[in-house]
Every structure is written in structure tokens, then in C-alpha cells.
PDB file of C-alpha atoms in Angstrom:
ATOM      1  CA  MET A  28      -8.571  41.140  24.625  1.00  0.00           C
ATOM      2  CA  THR A  29      -6.605  38.640  26.655  1.00  0.00           C
ATOM      3  CA  HIS A  30      -5.517  35.367  25.123  1.00  0.00           C
ATOM      4  CA  ASP A  31      -4.734  32.481  27.442  1.00  0.00           C
ATOM      5  CA  ARG A  32      -1.717  30.760  25.927  1.00  0.00           C
ATOM      6  CA  SER A  33      -1.724  28.124  28.667  1.00  0.00           C
ATOM      7  CA  ALA A  34      -5.220  26.998  27.569  1.00  0.00           C
ATOM      8  CA  ASP A  35      -3.948  26.648  23.987  1.00  0.00           C
ATOM      9  CA  ASN A  36      -0.938  24.672  25.194  1.00  0.00           C
ATOM     10  CA  GLU A  37      -3.160  22.469  27.344  1.00  0.00           C
ATOM     11  CA  GLN A  38      -5.279  21.617  24.300  1.00  0.00           C
ATOM     12  CA  LEU A  39      -2.136  20.896  22.275  1.00  0.00           C
ATOM     13  CA  TYR A  40      -0.826  18.634  25.049  1.00  0.00           C
ATOM     14  CA  ARG A  41      -4.112  16.711  25.069  1.00  0.00           C
ATOM     15  CA  TYR A  42      -3.918  16.214  21.293  1.00  0.00           C
ATOM     16  CA  GLU A  43      -0.290  15.078  21.437  1.00  0.00           C
ATOM     17  CA  ILE A  44      -0.684  12.549  24.237  1.00  0.00           C
ATOM     18  CA  THR A  45      -3.932  11.234  22.745  1.00  0.00           C
ATOM     19  CA  ALA A  46      -2.246  10.726  19.367  1.00  0.00           C
ATOM     20  CA  ALA A  47       0.704   8.975  21.016  1.00  0.00           C
ATOM     21  CA  LEU A  48      -1.534   6.600  22.951  1.00  0.00           C
ATOM     22  CA  ASN A  49      -3.686   5.965  19.889  1.00  0.00           C
ATOM     23  CA  ALA A  50      -0.502   4.782  18.166  1.00  0.00           C
ATOM     24  CA  VAL A  51       0.121   2.348  21.052  1.00  0.00           C
ATOM     25  CA  VAL A  52      -3.438   1.024  20.853  1.00  0.00           C
ATOM     26  CA  ARG A  53      -3.226   0.668  17.057  1.00  0.00           C
ATOM     27  CA  ALA A  54       0.064  -1.229  17.372  1.00  0.00           C
ATOM     28  CA  CYS A  55      -1.551  -3.594  19.864  1.00  0.00           C
ATOM     29  CA  ARG A  56      -4.490  -4.128  17.513  1.00  0.00           C
ATOM     30  CA  VAL A  57      -2.177  -4.848  14.562  1.00  0.00           C
ATOM     31  CA  ILE A  58      -0.152  -7.297  16.637  1.00  0.00           C
ATOM     32  CA  VAL A  59      -3.293  -9.087  17.788  1.00  0.00           C
ATOM     33  CA  THR A  60      -4.683  -9.190  14.253  1.00  0.00           C
ATOM     34  CA  GLU A  61      -1.472 -10.368  12.598  1.00  0.00           C
ATOM     35  CA  HIS A  62       0.102 -12.546  15.290  1.00  0.00           C
ATOM     36  CA  SER A  63      -2.587 -14.151  17.399  1.00  0.00           C
ATOM     37  CA  HIS A  64      -5.441 -16.590  17.288  1.00  0.00           C
ATOM     38  CA  ARG A  65      -8.227 -16.303  19.858  1.00  0.00           C
ATOM     39  CA  GLY A  66      -6.082 -14.142  22.092  1.00  0.00           C
ATOM     40  CA  PHE A  67      -2.974 -16.321  22.019  1.00  0.00           C
ATOM     41  CA  TRP A  68       0.290 -15.494  20.280  1.00  0.00           C
ATOM     42  CA  THR A  69       0.880 -17.562  17.152  1.00  0.00           C
ATOM     43  CA  PRO A  70       4.553 -17.245  16.262  1.00  0.00           C
ATOM     44  CA  ARG A  71       5.590 -17.708  12.663  1.00  0.00           C
ATOM     45  CA  THR A  72       8.870 -19.562  12.386  1.00  0.00           C
ATOM     46  CA  ASP A  73      10.665 -21.611   9.767  1.00  0.00           C
ATOM     47  CA  THR A  74      10.452 -24.838  11.751  1.00  0.00           C
ATOM     48  CA  GLU A  75       6.770 -24.910  12.675  1.00  0.00           C
ATOM     49  CA  PRO A  76       5.167 -26.687  14.512  1.00  0.00           C
ATOM     50  CA  THR A  77       8.158 -27.250  16.812  1.00  0.00           C
ATOM     51  CA  PRO A  78      10.372 -24.135  16.733  1.00  0.00           C
ATOM     52  CA  THR A  79      13.436 -23.925  18.926  1.00  0.00           C
ATOM     53  CA  HIS A  80      13.470 -21.526  21.836  1.00  0.00           C
ATOM     54  CA  HIS A  81      15.873 -19.324  19.843  1.00  0.00           C
ATOM     55  CA  GLU A  82      13.367 -19.090  16.998  1.00  0.00           C
ATOM     56  CA  LEU A  83      10.578 -18.284  19.439  1.00  0.00           C
ATOM     57  CA  ILE A  84      12.617 -15.497  21.016  1.00  0.00           C
ATOM     58  CA  GLU A  85      13.457 -14.094  17.580  1.00  0.00           C
ATOM     59  CA  ALA A  86       9.802 -14.260  16.521  1.00  0.00           C
ATOM     60  CA  ALA A  87       8.659 -12.642  19.773  1.00  0.00           C
ATOM     61  CA  ARG A  88      11.040  -9.738  19.251  1.00  0.00           C
ATOM     62  CA  ARG A  89      10.211  -9.381  15.566  1.00  0.00           C
ATOM     63  CA  ASP A  90       6.440  -9.743  15.839  1.00  0.00           C
ATOM     64  CA  VAL A  91       5.598  -8.188  19.197  1.00  0.00           C
ATOM     65  CA  LEU A  92       8.267  -6.874  21.525  1.00  0.00           C
ATOM     66  CA  ASN A  93      10.216  -4.535  19.240  1.00  0.00           C
ATOM     67  CA  ARG A  94       7.059  -2.975  17.834  1.00  0.00           C
ATOM     68  CA  LEU A  95       5.547  -2.412  21.269  1.00  0.00           C
ATOM     69  CA  GLN A  96       8.782  -1.074  22.711  1.00  0.00           C
ATOM     70  CA  MET A  97       9.046   1.450  19.902  1.00  0.00           C
ATOM     71  CA  VAL A  98       5.516   2.862  20.225  1.00  0.00           C
ATOM     72  CA  ILE A  99       5.676   2.848  24.020  1.00  0.00           C
ATOM     73  CA  GLN A 100       9.009   4.675  23.946  1.00  0.00           C
ATOM     74  CA  CYS A 101       7.527   7.242  21.554  1.00  0.00           C
ATOM     75  CA  ALA A 102       4.537   7.762  23.872  1.00  0.00           C
ATOM     76  CA  GLU A 103       6.859   8.103  26.866  1.00  0.00           C
ATOM     77  CA  THR A 104       8.910  10.680  24.954  1.00  0.00           C
ATOM     78  CA  VAL A 105       5.781  12.690  24.180  1.00  0.00           C
ATOM     79  CA  ALA A 106       4.692  12.554  27.828  1.00  0.00           C
ATOM     80  CA  TYR A 107       8.158  13.550  29.069  1.00  0.00           C
ATOM     81  CA  THR A 108       8.360  16.420  26.569  1.00  0.00           C
ATOM     82  CA  ILE A 109       4.940  17.712  27.611  1.00  0.00           C
ATOM     83  CA  GLU A 110       5.873  17.534  31.295  1.00  0.00           C
ATOM     84  CA  HIS A 111       9.195  19.265  30.652  1.00  0.00           C
ATOM     85  CA  ASP A 112       7.595  21.966  28.509  1.00  0.00           C
ATOM     86  CA  ARG A 113       4.847  22.557  31.073  1.00  0.00           C
ATOM     87  CA  GLN A 114       7.395  23.050  33.864  1.00  0.00           C
ATOM     88  CA  ARG A 115       9.230  25.697  31.825  1.00  0.00           C
ATOM     89  CA  GLN A 116       6.158  27.815  31.095  1.00  0.00           C
ATOM     90  CA  PRO A 117       4.843  30.475  33.427  1.00  0.00           C
ATOM     91  CA  ASN A 118       1.183  30.019  34.270  1.00  0.00           C
ATOM     92  CA  ARG A 119      -0.178  33.407  33.273  1.00  0.00           C
ATOM     93  CA  PRO A 120      -2.402  34.773  30.494  1.00  0.00           C
ATOM     94  CA  THR A 121      -0.811  36.781  27.669  1.00  0.00           C
ATOM     95  CA  GLU A 122      -2.188  39.441  25.381  1.00  0.00           C
TER      96      GLU A 122
END
């Protein structure tokens, strides 16, 4: 009986990249839920309603940018690792 390891790896790759992108989508949903109103960013600062540009930048990084950068970087790492792993593997069935 021949077992196709590449088919198993392909399924694993699909699971990994799907999980990574689900994390990106969930992060977007959390950001929208916690930091927006009707599709617009609502920054939370100490000097509302007129925060300084420094406070807005800090809030943007804290509330949105850092979180998105982290999950996007993780997804990119998963994609890169899959691509790298796939290039190293021979494309032949094994027993």
C-alpha cells in the first residue's frame, strides 16, 4: 500500500494557513468591535474629545496597528515556512 506523504503535507499546509488567516480575521473583528463606531475608528485617549496628534498616534498603535502587524507577521511567517518546506520536499509518494 502506497501512502502519499505530499497529500498529507498539502492538507496540513491548508490547515496551517487557514488557521493563520482566521487569526487575522478575528483580530480585525475584535478591533472593529472594540475600537470603532459605524465603521470609523474611535480612539480612546485621556484628553477626549480633542486629543493631541501624539495621543492619536499612540492610540492608533496600541488599539489597531500593533495588533494587526503582529497577526499579519505571524500569517506571513506561516506562509513563508510552508513555501520553504514545500521547496525542500521531493514530490513523490512513499510507502
